[in-house]
């Protein structure tokens, strides 16, 4: 009888964070699950975005439609827990009102910092986004409504952009004592390989793009592949919610969907017993 090694428990850790850009390691999951998490992050996690604009005054040089379009793409602070976000995925309810009220005394640029909640707080985490230019004597006044929505409806609701899930590279050096000719190191376009104390080493596995140039440079000495159950999830936050809330909401939305299916399977079990 052979002994099963069992499935390792899935785990998640931070590889790097630079400003709004994150790289996370997701280990012990299938390619389907890793991609489901990525897709839920992009397309399912709701955020607030301006969805209605009522212009009380606009004598600027810009059409209302143009201004409304620009306003809709400004990331709006979405102060909600991951549970509230999951609730709003299944039943969108949250609405927040805002005002934009600018009078120009001279040539000026209107920035997103002019977007205010009713309590006077700036409504965005990106106050330096320019909206329009104005000249002396012009004024712009609009009442705005932000509503929850998801990236599958429109990109303005995406909490992240440039989200990718790629296999974690597996680079095997078959003979570490091969010498120091460096042909494979020089062939590597990303610096994943290097010589350390005269020995060939993998110095930056995450830099590897699986291009196989090293294998071609020295056949039989290096083997490149990828882990089947280990992935690097990279994304850049757009600014409505933080990374932890976004990921927890993505997992909670997937979890609630699966639990819903599970509860229906339980109904089938009762039906079977009743037969
Ligand atoms: S693996 Fe081949 S190319 Fe790379 S250092 Fe060794 S002998 Fe040179
Ligand atoms: S597969 Fe390409 S990127 Fe990766 S180590 Fe080899 S040469 Fe470098």
PDB file of N, CA, C and O in Angstrom, residues 97-166:
ATOM      1  N   UNK A  97     -23.184  60.688  -1.574  1.00  0.00           N
ATOM      2  CA  UNK A  97     -23.293  61.910  -2.380  1.00  0.00           C
ATOM      3  C   UNK A  97     -22.028  62.756  -2.228  1.00  0.00           C
ATOM      4  O   UNK A  97     -21.290  62.643  -1.233  1.00  0.00           O
ATOM      5  N   UNK A  98     -21.779  63.576  -3.219  1.00  0.00           N
ATOM      6  CA  UNK A  98     -20.586  64.440  -3.255  1.00  0.00           C
ATOM      7  C   UNK A  98     -20.915  65.740  -3.945  1.00  0.00           C
ATOM      8  O   UNK A  98     -21.910  65.796  -4.692  1.00  0.00           O
ATOM      9  N   UNK A  99     -20.085  66.730  -3.741  1.00  0.00           N
ATOM     10  CA  UNK A  99     -20.274  67.992  -4.467  1.00  0.00           C
ATOM     11  C   UNK A  99     -18.949  68.426  -5.092  1.00  0.00           C
ATOM     12  O   UNK A  99     -17.864  68.123  -4.576  1.00  0.00           O
ATOM     13  N   UNK A 100     -19.096  69.130  -6.206  1.00  0.00           N
ATOM     14  CA  UNK A 100     -17.945  69.762  -6.854  1.00  0.00           C
ATOM     15  C   UNK A 100     -18.375  71.206  -7.084  1.00  0.00           C
ATOM     16  O   UNK A 100     -19.359  71.456  -7.795  1.00  0.00           O
ATOM     17  N   UNK A 101     -17.696  72.137  -6.432  1.00  0.00           N
ATOM     18  CA  UNK A 101     -18.143  73.538  -6.496  1.00  0.00           C
ATOM     19  C   UNK A 101     -16.895  74.419  -6.616  1.00  0.00           C
ATOM     20  O   UNK A 101     -16.158  74.601  -5.636  1.00  0.00           O
ATOM     21  N   UNK A 102     -16.640  74.924  -7.848  1.00  0.00           N
ATOM     22  CA  UNK A 102     -15.417  75.692  -8.089  1.00  0.00           C
ATOM     23  C   UNK A 102     -15.743  76.987  -8.830  1.00  0.00           C
ATOM     24  O   UNK A 102     -16.482  76.963  -9.823  1.00  0.00           O
ATOM     25  N   UNK A 103     -15.185  78.088  -8.324  1.00  0.00           N
ATOM     26  CA  UNK A 103     -15.288  79.370  -9.036  1.00  0.00           C
ATOM     27  C   UNK A 103     -13.855  79.822  -9.287  1.00  0.00           C
ATOM     28  O   UNK A 103     -13.021  79.774  -8.386  1.00  0.00           O
ATOM     29  N   UNK A 104     -13.589  80.260 -10.529  1.00  0.00           N
ATOM     30  CA  UNK A 104     -12.207  80.573 -10.865  1.00  0.00           C
ATOM     31  C   UNK A 104     -11.939  82.088 -10.850  1.00  0.00           C
ATOM     32  O   UNK A 104     -12.679  82.859 -11.450  1.00  0.00           O
ATOM     33  N   UNK A 105     -10.839  82.458 -10.137  1.00  0.00           N
ATOM     34  CA  UNK A 105     -10.425  83.872 -10.112  1.00  0.00           C
ATOM     35  C   UNK A 105      -9.353  84.163 -11.163  1.00  0.00           C
ATOM     36  O   UNK A 105      -8.919  85.293 -11.322  1.00  0.00           O
ATOM     37  N   UNK A 106      -8.871  83.108 -11.819  1.00  0.00           N
ATOM     38  CA  UNK A 106      -7.806  83.276 -12.814  1.00  0.00           C
ATOM     39  C   UNK A 106      -7.615  81.944 -13.518  1.00  0.00           C
ATOM     40  O   UNK A 106      -8.374  80.999 -13.298  1.00  0.00           O
ATOM     41  N   UNK A 107      -6.586  81.829 -14.357  1.00  0.00           N
ATOM     42  CA  UNK A 107      -6.332  80.549 -15.019  1.00  0.00           C
ATOM     43  C   UNK A 107      -5.986  79.508 -13.960  1.00  0.00           C
ATOM     44  O   UNK A 107      -5.074  79.714 -13.150  1.00  0.00           O
ATOM     45  N   UNK A 108      -6.721  78.421 -13.976  1.00  0.00           N
ATOM     46  CA  UNK A 108      -6.485  77.415 -12.931  1.00  0.00           C
ATOM     47  C   UNK A 108      -6.824  76.010 -13.445  1.00  0.00           C
ATOM     48  O   UNK A 108      -7.541  75.849 -14.432  1.00  0.00           O
ATOM     49  N   UNK A 109      -6.296  75.026 -12.748  1.00  0.00           N
ATOM     50  CA  UNK A 109      -6.658  73.630 -13.028  1.00  0.00           C
ATOM     51  C   UNK A 109      -7.496  73.129 -11.864  1.00  0.00           C
ATOM     52  O   UNK A 109      -7.147  73.350 -10.701  1.00  0.00           O
ATOM     53  N   UNK A 110      -8.604  72.465 -12.181  1.00  0.00           N
ATOM     54  CA  UNK A 110      -9.444  71.881 -11.135  1.00  0.00           C
ATOM     55  C   UNK A 110      -8.948  70.461 -10.891  1.00  0.00           C
ATOM     56  O   UNK A 110      -8.884  69.645 -11.816  1.00  0.00           O
ATOM     57  N   UNK A 111      -8.587  70.187  -9.657  1.00  0.00           N
ATOM     58  CA  UNK A 111      -8.077  68.858  -9.297  1.00  0.00           C
ATOM     59  C   UNK A 111      -9.141  68.066  -8.538  1.00  0.00           C
ATOM     60  O   UNK A 111     -10.117  68.643  -8.023  1.00  0.00           O
ATOM     61  N   UNK A 112      -8.878  66.751  -8.425  1.00  0.00           N
ATOM     62  CA  UNK A 112      -9.821  65.862  -7.731  1.00  0.00           C
ATOM     63  C   UNK A 112      -9.987  66.241  -6.262  1.00  0.00           C
ATOM     64  O   UNK A 112     -10.958  65.837  -5.631  1.00  0.00           O
ATOM     65  N   UNK A 113      -9.063  67.019  -5.724  1.00  0.00           N
ATOM     66  CA  UNK A 113      -9.172  67.446  -4.320  1.00  0.00           C
ATOM     67  C   UNK A 113     -10.412  68.322  -4.096  1.00  0.00           C
ATOM     68  O   UNK A 113     -10.837  68.526  -2.967  1.00  0.00           O
ATOM     69  N   UNK A 114     -11.012  68.829  -5.192  1.00  0.00           N
ATOM     70  CA  UNK A 114     -12.233  69.649  -5.063  1.00  0.00           C
ATOM     71  C   UNK A 114     -13.479  68.795  -4.867  1.00  0.00           C
ATOM     72  O   UNK A 114     -14.546  69.320  -4.567  1.00  0.00           O
ATOM     73  N   UNK A 115     -13.317  67.486  -5.063  1.00  0.00           N
ATOM     74  CA  UNK A 115     -14.467  66.584  -4.857  1.00  0.00           C
ATOM     75  C   UNK A 115     -14.642  66.360  -3.371  1.00  0.00           C
ATOM     76  O   UNK A 115     -13.765  65.783  -2.716  1.00  0.00           O
ATOM     77  N   UNK A 116     -15.787  66.762  -2.821  1.00  0.00           N
ATOM     78  CA  UNK A 116     -15.949  66.700  -1.359  1.00  0.00           C
ATOM     79  C   UNK A 116     -17.192  65.898  -0.985  1.00  0.00           C
ATOM     80  O   UNK A 116     -18.238  66.034  -1.627  1.00  0.00           O
ATOM     81  N   UNK A 117     -17.051  65.111   0.090  1.00  0.00           N
ATOM     82  CA  UNK A 117     -18.222  64.483   0.705  1.00  0.00           C
ATOM     83  C   UNK A 117     -19.019  65.590   1.409  1.00  0.00           C
ATOM     84  O   UNK A 117     -18.472  66.684   1.672  1.00  0.00           O
ATOM     85  N   UNK A 118     -20.287  65.332   1.784  1.00  0.00           N
ATOM     86  CA  UNK A 118     -21.086  66.373   2.453  1.00  0.00           C
ATOM     87  C   UNK A 118     -20.442  66.897   3.737  1.00  0.00           C
ATOM     88  O   UNK A 118     -20.659  68.051   4.122  1.00  0.00           O
ATOM     89  N   UNK A 119     -19.595  66.064   4.403  1.00  0.00           N
ATOM     90  CA  UNK A 119     -18.943  66.548   5.637  1.00  0.00           C
ATOM     91  C   UNK A 119     -17.672  67.363   5.342  1.00  0.00           C
ATOM     92  O   UNK A 119     -16.952  67.754   6.266  1.00  0.00           O
ATOM     93  N   UNK A 120     -17.395  67.634   4.054  1.00  0.00           N
ATOM     94  CA  UNK A 120     -16.247  68.473   3.689  1.00  0.00           C
ATOM     95  C   UNK A 120     -14.964  67.696   3.450  1.00  0.00           C
ATOM     96  O   UNK A 120     -13.961  68.276   2.999  1.00  0.00           O
ATOM     97  N   UNK A 121     -14.979  66.376   3.716  1.00  0.00           N
ATOM     98  CA  UNK A 121     -13.769  65.564   3.491  1.00  0.00           C
ATOM     99  C   UNK A 121     -13.540  65.370   1.983  1.00  0.00           C
ATOM    100  O   UNK A 121     -14.503  65.214   1.217  1.00  0.00           O
ATOM    101  N   UNK A 122     -12.245  65.360   1.598  1.00  0.00           N
ATOM    102  CA  UNK A 122     -11.909  65.075   0.195  1.00  0.00           C
ATOM    103  C   UNK A 122     -12.316  63.619  -0.104  1.00  0.00           C
ATOM    104  O   UNK A 122     -12.043  62.711   0.684  1.00  0.00           O
ATOM    105  N   UNK A 123     -12.973  63.408  -1.259  1.00  0.00           N
ATOM    106  CA  UNK A 123     -13.595  62.109  -1.532  1.00  0.00           C
ATOM    107  C   UNK A 123     -12.675  61.095  -2.207  1.00  0.00           C
ATOM    108  O   UNK A 123     -13.079  59.975  -2.462  1.00  0.00           O
ATOM    109  N   UNK A 124     -11.448  61.488  -2.510  1.00  0.00           N
ATOM    110  CA  UNK A 124     -10.560  60.566  -3.227  1.00  0.00           C
ATOM    111  C   UNK A 124      -9.204  60.458  -2.544  1.00  0.00           C
ATOM    112  O   UNK A 124      -8.783  61.381  -1.834  1.00  0.00           O
ATOM    113  N   UNK A 125      -8.538  59.333  -2.805  1.00  0.00           N
ATOM    114  CA  UNK A 125      -7.175  59.158  -2.296  1.00  0.00           C
ATOM    115  C   UNK A 125      -6.152  59.687  -3.309  1.00  0.00           C
ATOM    116  O   UNK A 125      -4.953  59.619  -3.077  1.00  0.00           O
ATOM    117  N   UNK A 126      -6.633  60.167  -4.457  1.00  0.00           N
ATOM    118  CA  UNK A 126      -5.744  60.718  -5.489  1.00  0.00           C
ATOM    119  C   UNK A 126      -6.129  62.171  -5.775  1.00  0.00           C
ATOM    120  O   UNK A 126      -6.692  62.476  -6.835  1.00  0.00           O
ATOM    121  N   UNK A 127      -5.862  63.084  -4.829  1.00  0.00           N
ATOM    122  CA  UNK A 127      -6.341  64.466  -4.979  1.00  0.00           C
ATOM    123  C   UNK A 127      -5.661  65.234  -6.111  1.00  0.00           C
ATOM    124  O   UNK A 127      -6.160  66.284  -6.507  1.00  0.00           O
ATOM    125  N   UNK A 128      -4.562  64.715  -6.639  1.00  0.00           N
ATOM    126  CA  UNK A 128      -3.848  65.484  -7.671  1.00  0.00           C
ATOM    127  C   UNK A 128      -4.268  65.130  -9.097  1.00  0.00           C
ATOM    128  O   UNK A 128      -3.641  65.586 -10.059  1.00  0.00           O
ATOM    129  N   UNK A 129      -5.309  64.318  -9.242  1.00  0.00           N
ATOM    130  CA  UNK A 129      -5.781  64.012 -10.609  1.00  0.00           C
ATOM    131  C   UNK A 129      -6.435  65.275 -11.180  1.00  0.00           C
ATOM    132  O   UNK A 129      -7.368  65.823 -10.575  1.00  0.00           O
ATOM    133  N   UNK A 130      -5.970  65.776 -12.342  1.00  0.00           N
ATOM    134  CA  UNK A 130      -6.603  66.966 -12.927  1.00  0.00           C
ATOM    135  C   UNK A 130      -7.949  66.616 -13.561  1.00  0.00           C
ATOM    136  O   UNK A 130      -8.097  65.540 -14.141  1.00  0.00           O
ATOM    137  N   UNK A 131      -8.921  67.505 -13.409  1.00  0.00           N
ATOM    138  CA  UNK A 131     -10.246  67.259 -14.024  1.00  0.00           C
ATOM    139  C   UNK A 131     -10.391  68.137 -15.278  1.00  0.00           C
ATOM    140  O   UNK A 131     -10.519  67.612 -16.381  1.00  0.00           O
ATOM    141  N   UNK A 132     -10.340  69.469 -15.106  1.00  0.00           N
ATOM    142  CA  UNK A 132     -10.394  70.383 -16.257  1.00  0.00           C
ATOM    143  C   UNK A 132      -9.584  71.641 -15.933  1.00  0.00           C
ATOM    144  O   UNK A 132      -9.201  71.865 -14.781  1.00  0.00           O
ATOM    145  N   UNK A 133      -9.380  72.470 -16.975  1.00  0.00           N
ATOM    146  CA  UNK A 133      -8.785  73.799 -16.789  1.00  0.00           C
ATOM    147  C   UNK A 133      -9.911  74.825 -16.846  1.00  0.00           C
ATOM    148  O   UNK A 133     -10.903  74.633 -17.565  1.00  0.00           O
ATOM    149  N   UNK A 134      -9.734  75.912 -16.086  1.00  0.00           N
ATOM    150  CA  UNK A 134     -10.722  76.995 -16.105  1.00  0.00           C
ATOM    151  C   UNK A 134     -10.007  78.336 -16.217  1.00  0.00           C
ATOM    152  O   UNK A 134      -8.831  78.443 -15.855  1.00  0.00           O
ATOM    153  N   UNK A 135     -10.706  79.345 -16.727  1.00  0.00           N
ATOM    154  CA  UNK A 135     -10.143  80.704 -16.766  1.00  0.00           C
ATOM    155  C   UNK A 135     -10.991  81.607 -15.885  1.00  0.00           C
ATOM    156  O   UNK A 135     -12.069  81.213 -15.419  1.00  0.00           O
ATOM    157  N   UNK A 136     -10.529  82.806 -15.680  1.00  0.00           N
ATOM    158  CA  UNK A 136     -11.173  83.750 -14.767  1.00  0.00           C
ATOM    159  C   UNK A 136     -12.665  83.925 -15.094  1.00  0.00           C
ATOM    160  O   UNK A 136     -13.045  84.083 -16.254  1.00  0.00           O
ATOM    161  N   UNK A 137     -13.472  83.881 -14.033  1.00  0.00           N
ATOM    162  CA  UNK A 137     -14.909  84.135 -14.195  1.00  0.00           C
ATOM    163  C   UNK A 137     -15.734  82.879 -14.454  1.00  0.00           C
ATOM    164  O   UNK A 137     -16.956  82.930 -14.418  1.00  0.00           O
ATOM    165  N   UNK A 138     -15.073  81.748 -14.723  1.00  0.00           N
ATOM    166  CA  UNK A 138     -15.842  80.525 -14.986  1.00  0.00           C
ATOM    167  C   UNK A 138     -16.203  79.834 -13.677  1.00  0.00           C
ATOM    168  O   UNK A 138     -15.492  79.965 -12.674  1.00  0.00           O
ATOM    169  N   UNK A 139     -17.304  79.089 -13.706  1.00  0.00           N
ATOM    170  CA  UNK A 139     -17.683  78.350 -12.492  1.00  0.00           C
ATOM    171  C   UNK A 139     -18.295  76.996 -12.876  1.00  0.00           C
ATOM    172  O   UNK A 139     -18.850  76.821 -13.969  1.00  0.00           O
ATOM    173  N   UNK A 140     -18.130  76.075 -11.944  1.00  0.00           N
ATOM    174  CA  UNK A 140     -18.600  74.704 -12.158  1.00  0.00           C
ATOM    175  C   UNK A 140     -19.206  74.223 -10.844  1.00  0.00           C
ATOM    176  O   UNK A 140     -18.542  74.255  -9.796  1.00  0.00           O
ATOM    177  N   UNK A 141     -20.474  73.798 -10.910  1.00  0.00           N
ATOM    178  CA  UNK A 141     -21.122  73.288  -9.689  1.00  0.00           C
ATOM    179  C   UNK A 141     -21.941  72.052 -10.068  1.00  0.00           C
ATOM    180  O   UNK A 141     -22.741  72.106 -11.006  1.00  0.00           O
ATOM    181  N   UNK A 142     -21.654  70.944  -9.360  1.00  0.00           N
ATOM    182  CA  UNK A 142     -22.369  69.702  -9.677  1.00  0.00           C
ATOM    183  C   UNK A 142     -22.614  68.912  -8.405  1.00  0.00           C
ATOM    184  O   UNK A 142     -21.800  68.915  -7.490  1.00  0.00           O
ATOM    185  N   UNK A 143     -23.784  68.261  -8.383  1.00  0.00           N
ATOM    186  CA  UNK A 143     -24.086  67.314  -7.300  1.00  0.00           C
ATOM    187  C   UNK A 143     -23.881  65.919  -7.871  1.00  0.00           C
ATOM    188  O   UNK A 143     -24.414  65.596  -8.940  1.00  0.00           O
ATOM    189  N   UNK A 144     -23.110  65.125  -7.151  1.00  0.00           N
ATOM    190  CA  UNK A 144     -22.681  63.836  -7.695  1.00  0.00           C
ATOM    191  C   UNK A 144     -23.116  62.696  -6.792  1.00  0.00           C
ATOM    192  O   UNK A 144     -23.173  62.859  -5.564  1.00  0.00           O
ATOM    193  N   UNK A 145     -23.387  61.562  -7.395  1.00  0.00           N
ATOM    194  CA  UNK A 145     -23.725  60.368  -6.617  1.00  0.00           C
ATOM    195  C   UNK A 145     -22.770  59.250  -7.008  1.00  0.00           C
ATOM    196  O   UNK A 145     -22.653  58.919  -8.198  1.00  0.00           O
ATOM    197  N   UNK A 146     -22.100  58.700  -5.980  1.00  0.00           N
ATOM    198  CA  UNK A 146     -21.243  57.526  -6.210  1.00  0.00           C
ATOM    199  C   UNK A 146     -22.021  56.295  -5.767  1.00  0.00           C
ATOM    200  O   UNK A 146     -22.676  56.311  -4.715  1.00  0.00           O
ATOM    201  N   UNK A 147     -21.961  55.247  -6.576  1.00  0.00           N
ATOM    202  CA  UNK A 147     -22.661  53.993  -6.240  1.00  0.00           C
ATOM    203  C   UNK A 147     -21.673  52.836  -6.291  1.00  0.00           C
ATOM    204  O   UNK A 147     -20.640  52.922  -6.960  1.00  0.00           O
ATOM    205  N   UNK A 148     -22.017  51.758  -5.580  1.00  0.00           N
ATOM    206  CA  UNK A 148     -21.148  50.575  -5.672  1.00  0.00           C
ATOM    207  C   UNK A 148     -21.401  49.853  -6.988  1.00  0.00           C
ATOM    208  O   UNK A 148     -22.520  49.836  -7.499  1.00  0.00           O
ATOM    209  N   UNK A 149     -20.350  49.294  -7.506  1.00  0.00           N
ATOM    210  CA  UNK A 149     -20.437  48.490  -8.725  1.00  0.00           C
ATOM    211  C   UNK A 149     -19.188  47.634  -8.789  1.00  0.00           C
ATOM    212  O   UNK A 149     -18.315  47.710  -7.909  1.00  0.00           O
ATOM    213  N   UNK A 150     -19.086  46.826  -9.832  1.00  0.00           N
ATOM    214  CA  UNK A 150     -17.931  45.926  -9.940  1.00  0.00           C
ATOM    215  C   UNK A 150     -17.227  46.111 -11.282  1.00  0.00           C
ATOM    216  O   UNK A 150     -17.807  46.638 -12.238  1.00  0.00           O
ATOM    217  N   UNK A 151     -16.011  45.613 -11.327  1.00  0.00           N
ATOM    218  CA  UNK A 151     -15.203  45.705 -12.549  1.00  0.00           C
ATOM    219  C   UNK A 151     -15.816  44.976 -13.724  1.00  0.00           C
ATOM    220  O   UNK A 151     -15.503  45.279 -14.870  1.00  0.00           O
ATOM    221  N   UNK A 152     -16.702  44.009 -13.464  1.00  0.00           N
ATOM    222  CA  UNK A 152     -17.323  43.310 -14.607  1.00  0.00           C
ATOM    223  C   UNK A 152     -18.376  44.191 -15.269  1.00  0.00           C
ATOM    224  O   UNK A 152     -18.790  43.907 -16.389  1.00  0.00           O
ATOM    225  N   UNK A 153     -18.832  45.264 -14.542  1.00  0.00           N
ATOM    226  CA  UNK A 153     -19.764  46.211 -15.158  1.00  0.00           C
ATOM    227  C   UNK A 153     -18.995  47.301 -15.908  1.00  0.00           C
ATOM    228  O   UNK A 153     -19.326  47.669 -17.019  1.00  0.00           O
ATOM    229  N   UNK A 154     -17.952  47.843 -15.265  1.00  0.00           N
ATOM    230  CA  UNK A 154     -17.167  48.927 -15.868  1.00  0.00           C
ATOM    231  C   UNK A 154     -15.836  49.028 -15.121  1.00  0.00           C
ATOM    232  O   UNK A 154     -15.787  48.828 -13.901  1.00  0.00           O
ATOM    233  N   UNK A 155     -14.779  49.345 -15.852  1.00  0.00           N
ATOM    234  CA  UNK A 155     -13.437  49.415 -15.247  1.00  0.00           C
ATOM    235  C   UNK A 155     -13.342  50.477 -14.155  1.00  0.00           C
ATOM    236  O   UNK A 155     -12.446  50.413 -13.308  1.00  0.00           O
ATOM    237  N   UNK A 156     -14.278  51.454 -14.139  1.00  0.00           N
ATOM    238  CA  UNK A 156     -14.192  52.508 -13.115  1.00  0.00           C
ATOM    239  C   UNK A 156     -14.385  51.950 -11.714  1.00  0.00           C
ATOM    240  O   UNK A 156     -14.034  52.605 -10.738  1.00  0.00           O
ATOM    241  N   UNK A 157     -14.976  50.733 -11.611  1.00  0.00           N
ATOM    242  CA  UNK A 157     -15.204  50.146 -10.284  1.00  0.00           C
ATOM    243  C   UNK A 157     -14.102  49.160  -9.877  1.00  0.00           C
ATOM    244  O   UNK A 157     -14.157  48.586  -8.801  1.00  0.00           O
ATOM    245  N   UNK A 158     -13.133  48.926 -10.757  1.00  0.00           N
ATOM    246  CA  UNK A 158     -12.068  47.958 -10.409  1.00  0.00           C
ATOM    247  C   UNK A 158     -11.229  48.464  -9.245  1.00  0.00           C
ATOM    248  O   UNK A 158     -10.694  49.577  -9.315  1.00  0.00           O
ATOM    249  N   UNK A 159     -11.038  47.660  -8.180  1.00  0.00           N
ATOM    250  CA  UNK A 159     -10.159  48.104  -7.093  1.00  0.00           C
ATOM    251  C   UNK A 159      -8.677  47.971  -7.436  1.00  0.00           C
ATOM    252  O   UNK A 159      -7.833  48.569  -6.792  1.00  0.00           O
ATOM    253  N   UNK A 160      -8.378  47.141  -8.461  1.00  0.00           N
ATOM    254  CA  UNK A 160      -6.981  46.942  -8.860  1.00  0.00           C
ATOM    255  C   UNK A 160      -6.869  46.991 -10.375  1.00  0.00           C
ATOM    256  O   UNK A 160      -7.835  46.776 -11.096  1.00  0.00           O
ATOM    257  N   UNK A 161      -5.667  47.297 -10.846  1.00  0.00           N
ATOM    258  CA  UNK A 161      -5.415  47.212 -12.288  1.00  0.00           C
ATOM    259  C   UNK A 161      -4.170  46.359 -12.483  1.00  0.00           C
ATOM    260  O   UNK A 161      -3.447  46.087 -11.525  1.00  0.00           O
ATOM    261  N   UNK A 162      -3.942  45.966 -13.713  1.00  0.00           N
ATOM    262  CA  UNK A 162      -2.750  45.178 -14.059  1.00  0.00           C
ATOM    263  C   UNK A 162      -2.562  43.963 -13.155  1.00  0.00           C
ATOM    264  O   UNK A 162      -1.465  43.686 -12.689  1.00  0.00           O
ATOM    265  N   UNK A 163      -3.641  43.237 -12.894  1.00  0.00           N
ATOM    266  CA  UNK A 163      -3.547  42.054 -12.021  1.00  0.00           C
ATOM    267  C   UNK A 163      -3.127  40.836 -12.838  1.00  0.00           C
ATOM    268  O   UNK A 163      -3.705  40.564 -13.886  1.00  0.00           O
ATOM    269  N   UNK A 164      -2.114  40.136 -12.349  1.00  0.00           N
ATOM    270  CA  UNK A 164      -1.624  38.953 -13.070  1.00  0.00           C
ATOM    271  C   UNK A 164      -1.277  37.856 -12.080  1.00  0.00           C
ATOM    272  O   UNK A 164      -0.845  38.127 -10.961  1.00  0.00           O
ATOM    273  N   UNK A 165      -1.509  36.619 -12.503  1.00  0.00           N
ATOM    274  CA  UNK A 165      -1.131  35.472 -11.679  1.00  0.00           C
ATOM    275  C   UNK A 165      -0.237  34.586 -12.536  1.00  0.00           C
ATOM    276  O   UNK A 165      -0.671  34.103 -13.575  1.00  0.00           O
ATOM    277  N   UNK A 166       1.012  34.444 -12.119  1.00  0.00           N
ATOM    278  CA  UNK A 166       1.946  33.645 -12.931  1.00  0.00           C
ATOM    279  C   UNK A 166       2.564  32.537 -12.079  1.00  0.00           C
ATOM    280  O   UNK A 166       2.724  32.682 -10.865  1.00  0.00           O
TER     281      UNK A 166
END
